[in-house]
CSV table of C-alpha atoms in Angstrom, one decimal:
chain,number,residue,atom,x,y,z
D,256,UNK,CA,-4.0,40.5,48.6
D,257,UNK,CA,-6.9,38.5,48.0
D,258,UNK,CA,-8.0,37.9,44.4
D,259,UNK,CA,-11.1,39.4,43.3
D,260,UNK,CA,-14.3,37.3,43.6
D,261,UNK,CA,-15.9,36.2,40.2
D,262,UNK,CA,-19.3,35.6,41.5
D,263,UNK,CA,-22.3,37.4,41.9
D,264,UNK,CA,-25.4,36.6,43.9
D,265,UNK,CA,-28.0,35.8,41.3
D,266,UNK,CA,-30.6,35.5,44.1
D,267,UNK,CA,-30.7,39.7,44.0
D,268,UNK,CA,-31.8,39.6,39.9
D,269,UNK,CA,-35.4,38.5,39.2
D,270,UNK,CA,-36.5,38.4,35.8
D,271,UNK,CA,-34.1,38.9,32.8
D,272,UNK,CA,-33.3,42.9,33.8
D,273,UNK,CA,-30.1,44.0,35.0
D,274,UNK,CA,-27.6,46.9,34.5
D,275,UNK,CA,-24.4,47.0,33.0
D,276,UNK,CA,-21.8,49.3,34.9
D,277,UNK,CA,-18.2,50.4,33.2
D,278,UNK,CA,-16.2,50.1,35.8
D,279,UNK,CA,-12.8,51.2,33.4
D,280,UNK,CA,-13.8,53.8,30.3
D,281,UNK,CA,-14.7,51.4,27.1
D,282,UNK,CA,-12.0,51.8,24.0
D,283,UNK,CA,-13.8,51.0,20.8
D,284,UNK,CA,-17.4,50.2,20.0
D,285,UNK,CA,-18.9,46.9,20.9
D,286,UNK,CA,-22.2,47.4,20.0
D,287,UNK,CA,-21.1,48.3,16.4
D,288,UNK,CA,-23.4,44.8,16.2
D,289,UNK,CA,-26.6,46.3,17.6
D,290,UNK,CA,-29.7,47.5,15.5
D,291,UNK,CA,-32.5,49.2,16.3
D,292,UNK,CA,-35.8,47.3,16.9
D,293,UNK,CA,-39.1,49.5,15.4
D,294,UNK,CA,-40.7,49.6,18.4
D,295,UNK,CA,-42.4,52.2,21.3
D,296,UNK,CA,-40.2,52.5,23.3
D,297,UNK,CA,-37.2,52.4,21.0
D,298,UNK,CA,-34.8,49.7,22.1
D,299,UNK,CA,-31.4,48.2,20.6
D,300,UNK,CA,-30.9,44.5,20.0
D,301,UNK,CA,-27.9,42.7,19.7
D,302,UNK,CA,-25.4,40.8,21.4
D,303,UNK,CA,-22.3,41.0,23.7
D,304,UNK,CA,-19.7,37.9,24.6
D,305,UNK,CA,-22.0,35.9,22.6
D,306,UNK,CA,-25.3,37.0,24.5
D,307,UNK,CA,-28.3,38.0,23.1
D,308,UNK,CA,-29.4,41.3,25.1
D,309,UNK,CA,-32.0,44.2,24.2
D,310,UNK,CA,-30.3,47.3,25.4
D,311,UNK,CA,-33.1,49.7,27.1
D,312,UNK,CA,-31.5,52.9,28.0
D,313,UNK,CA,-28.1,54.2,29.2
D,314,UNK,CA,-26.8,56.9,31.5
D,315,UNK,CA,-23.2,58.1,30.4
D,316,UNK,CA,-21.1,61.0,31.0
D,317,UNK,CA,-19.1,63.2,28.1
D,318,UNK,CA,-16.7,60.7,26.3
D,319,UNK,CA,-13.2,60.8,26.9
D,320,UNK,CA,-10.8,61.8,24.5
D,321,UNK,CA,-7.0,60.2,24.4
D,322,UNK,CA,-4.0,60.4,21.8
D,323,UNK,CA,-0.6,60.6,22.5
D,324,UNK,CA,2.5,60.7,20.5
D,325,UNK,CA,3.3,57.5,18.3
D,326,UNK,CA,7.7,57.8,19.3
D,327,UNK,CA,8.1,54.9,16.5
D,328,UNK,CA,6.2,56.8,13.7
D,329,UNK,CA,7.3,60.4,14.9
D,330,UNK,CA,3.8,61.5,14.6
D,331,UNK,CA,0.9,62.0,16.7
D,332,UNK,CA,-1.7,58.9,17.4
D,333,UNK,CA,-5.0,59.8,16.4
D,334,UNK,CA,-7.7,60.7,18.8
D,335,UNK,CA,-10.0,58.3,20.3
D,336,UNK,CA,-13.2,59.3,22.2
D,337,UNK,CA,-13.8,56.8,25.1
D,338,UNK,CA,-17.4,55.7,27.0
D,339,UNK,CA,-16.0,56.8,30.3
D,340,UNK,CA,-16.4,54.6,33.6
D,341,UNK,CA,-19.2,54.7,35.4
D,342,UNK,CA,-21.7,54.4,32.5
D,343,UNK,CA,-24.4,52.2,32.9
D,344,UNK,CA,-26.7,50.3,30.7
D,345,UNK,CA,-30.1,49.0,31.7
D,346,UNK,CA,-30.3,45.6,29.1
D,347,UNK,CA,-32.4,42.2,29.1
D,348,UNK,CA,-31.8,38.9,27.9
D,349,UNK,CA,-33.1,38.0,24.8
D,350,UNK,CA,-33.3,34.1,25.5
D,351,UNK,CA,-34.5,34.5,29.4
D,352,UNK,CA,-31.2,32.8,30.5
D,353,UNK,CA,-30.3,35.6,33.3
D,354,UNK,CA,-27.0,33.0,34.6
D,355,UNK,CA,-25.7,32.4,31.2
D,356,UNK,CA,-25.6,36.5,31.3
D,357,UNK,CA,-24.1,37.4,34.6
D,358,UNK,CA,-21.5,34.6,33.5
D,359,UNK,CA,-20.4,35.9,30.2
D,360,UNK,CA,-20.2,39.3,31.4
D,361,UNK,CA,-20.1,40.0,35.1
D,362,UNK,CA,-16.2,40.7,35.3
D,363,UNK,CA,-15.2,40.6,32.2
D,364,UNK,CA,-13.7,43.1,29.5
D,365,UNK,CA,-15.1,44.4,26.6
D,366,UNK,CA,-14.1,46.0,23.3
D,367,UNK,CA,-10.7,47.0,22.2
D,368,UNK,CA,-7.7,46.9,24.6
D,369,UNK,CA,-8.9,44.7,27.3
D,370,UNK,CA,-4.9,43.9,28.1
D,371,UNK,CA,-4.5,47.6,29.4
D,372,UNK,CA,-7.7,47.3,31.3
D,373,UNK,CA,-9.9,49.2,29.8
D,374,UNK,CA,-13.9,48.0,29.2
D,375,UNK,CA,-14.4,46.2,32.6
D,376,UNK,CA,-17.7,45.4,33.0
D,377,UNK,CA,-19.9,44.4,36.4
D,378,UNK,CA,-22.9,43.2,36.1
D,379,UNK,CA,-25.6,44.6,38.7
D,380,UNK,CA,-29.5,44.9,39.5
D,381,UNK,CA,-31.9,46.6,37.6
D,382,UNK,CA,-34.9,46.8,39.6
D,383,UNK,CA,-37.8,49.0,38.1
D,384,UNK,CA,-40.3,47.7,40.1
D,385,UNK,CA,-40.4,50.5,42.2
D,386,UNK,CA,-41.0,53.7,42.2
D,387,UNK,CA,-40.1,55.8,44.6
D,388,UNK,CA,-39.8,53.5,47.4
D,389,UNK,CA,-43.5,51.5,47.0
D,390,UNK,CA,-44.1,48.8,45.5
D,391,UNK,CA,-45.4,49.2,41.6
């Protein structure tokens, strides 16, 4: 089987805009970091594998609750709600550097857990340019 490519083709991203996609459901809360900047719109700044990003909107489904049984402790494991895959999140980069983005988190996990897989991220384009097909 062939490995999984690491690139991406920056040539499709113009700007600093571009969409962040869970490709696994997110365990924790990485953008514990984040604030809200006073502004219209309302935006979130913070930053994520050491990248300054604004964070513009999302479009997630209903979190995703897991527990278990803790067989060491005899007891049940407390219930965590997940972001579930195939959230998205419409960010910029703060500092203009779109490649130092797309190579801090294009493929590449997130939050707590990463070992089991979960908060894989792929980076991909954010285009709002266009609306509904002709050109803005």
């Amino acid at each position: 089987m062939k490995p999984a490519d690491n690139t991406f083709p920056t040539a499709s991203i113009s700007g600093t805009k571009f969409a962040l996609y869970l490709l696994t459901p997110l365990y924790g809360s990485p953008c514990l970091d984040f604030h809200r900047k006073k502004c219209k719109p309302t935006v979130w700044q913070g930053t994520l594998n050491g990248i300054a990003l604004t964070l513009h909107g999302a479009i997630t489904g209903k979190v995703q609750r897991v527990g278990g049984w803790d067989m060491a402790a005899n007891k049940p494991r407390p219930v965590k709600s997940l972001v579930p895959a195939g959230s998205v999140f419409f960010c910029s980069v703060d500092n203009g550097d779109i490649q130092a983005a797309i190579d801090a988190l294009h493929n590449q996990h997130i939050g707590d857990f990463t070992e089991y897989g979960y908060g894989h991220l792929a980076v991909g384009v954010w285009n709002d340019n266009e609306i509904q097909g002709n050109k803005a």
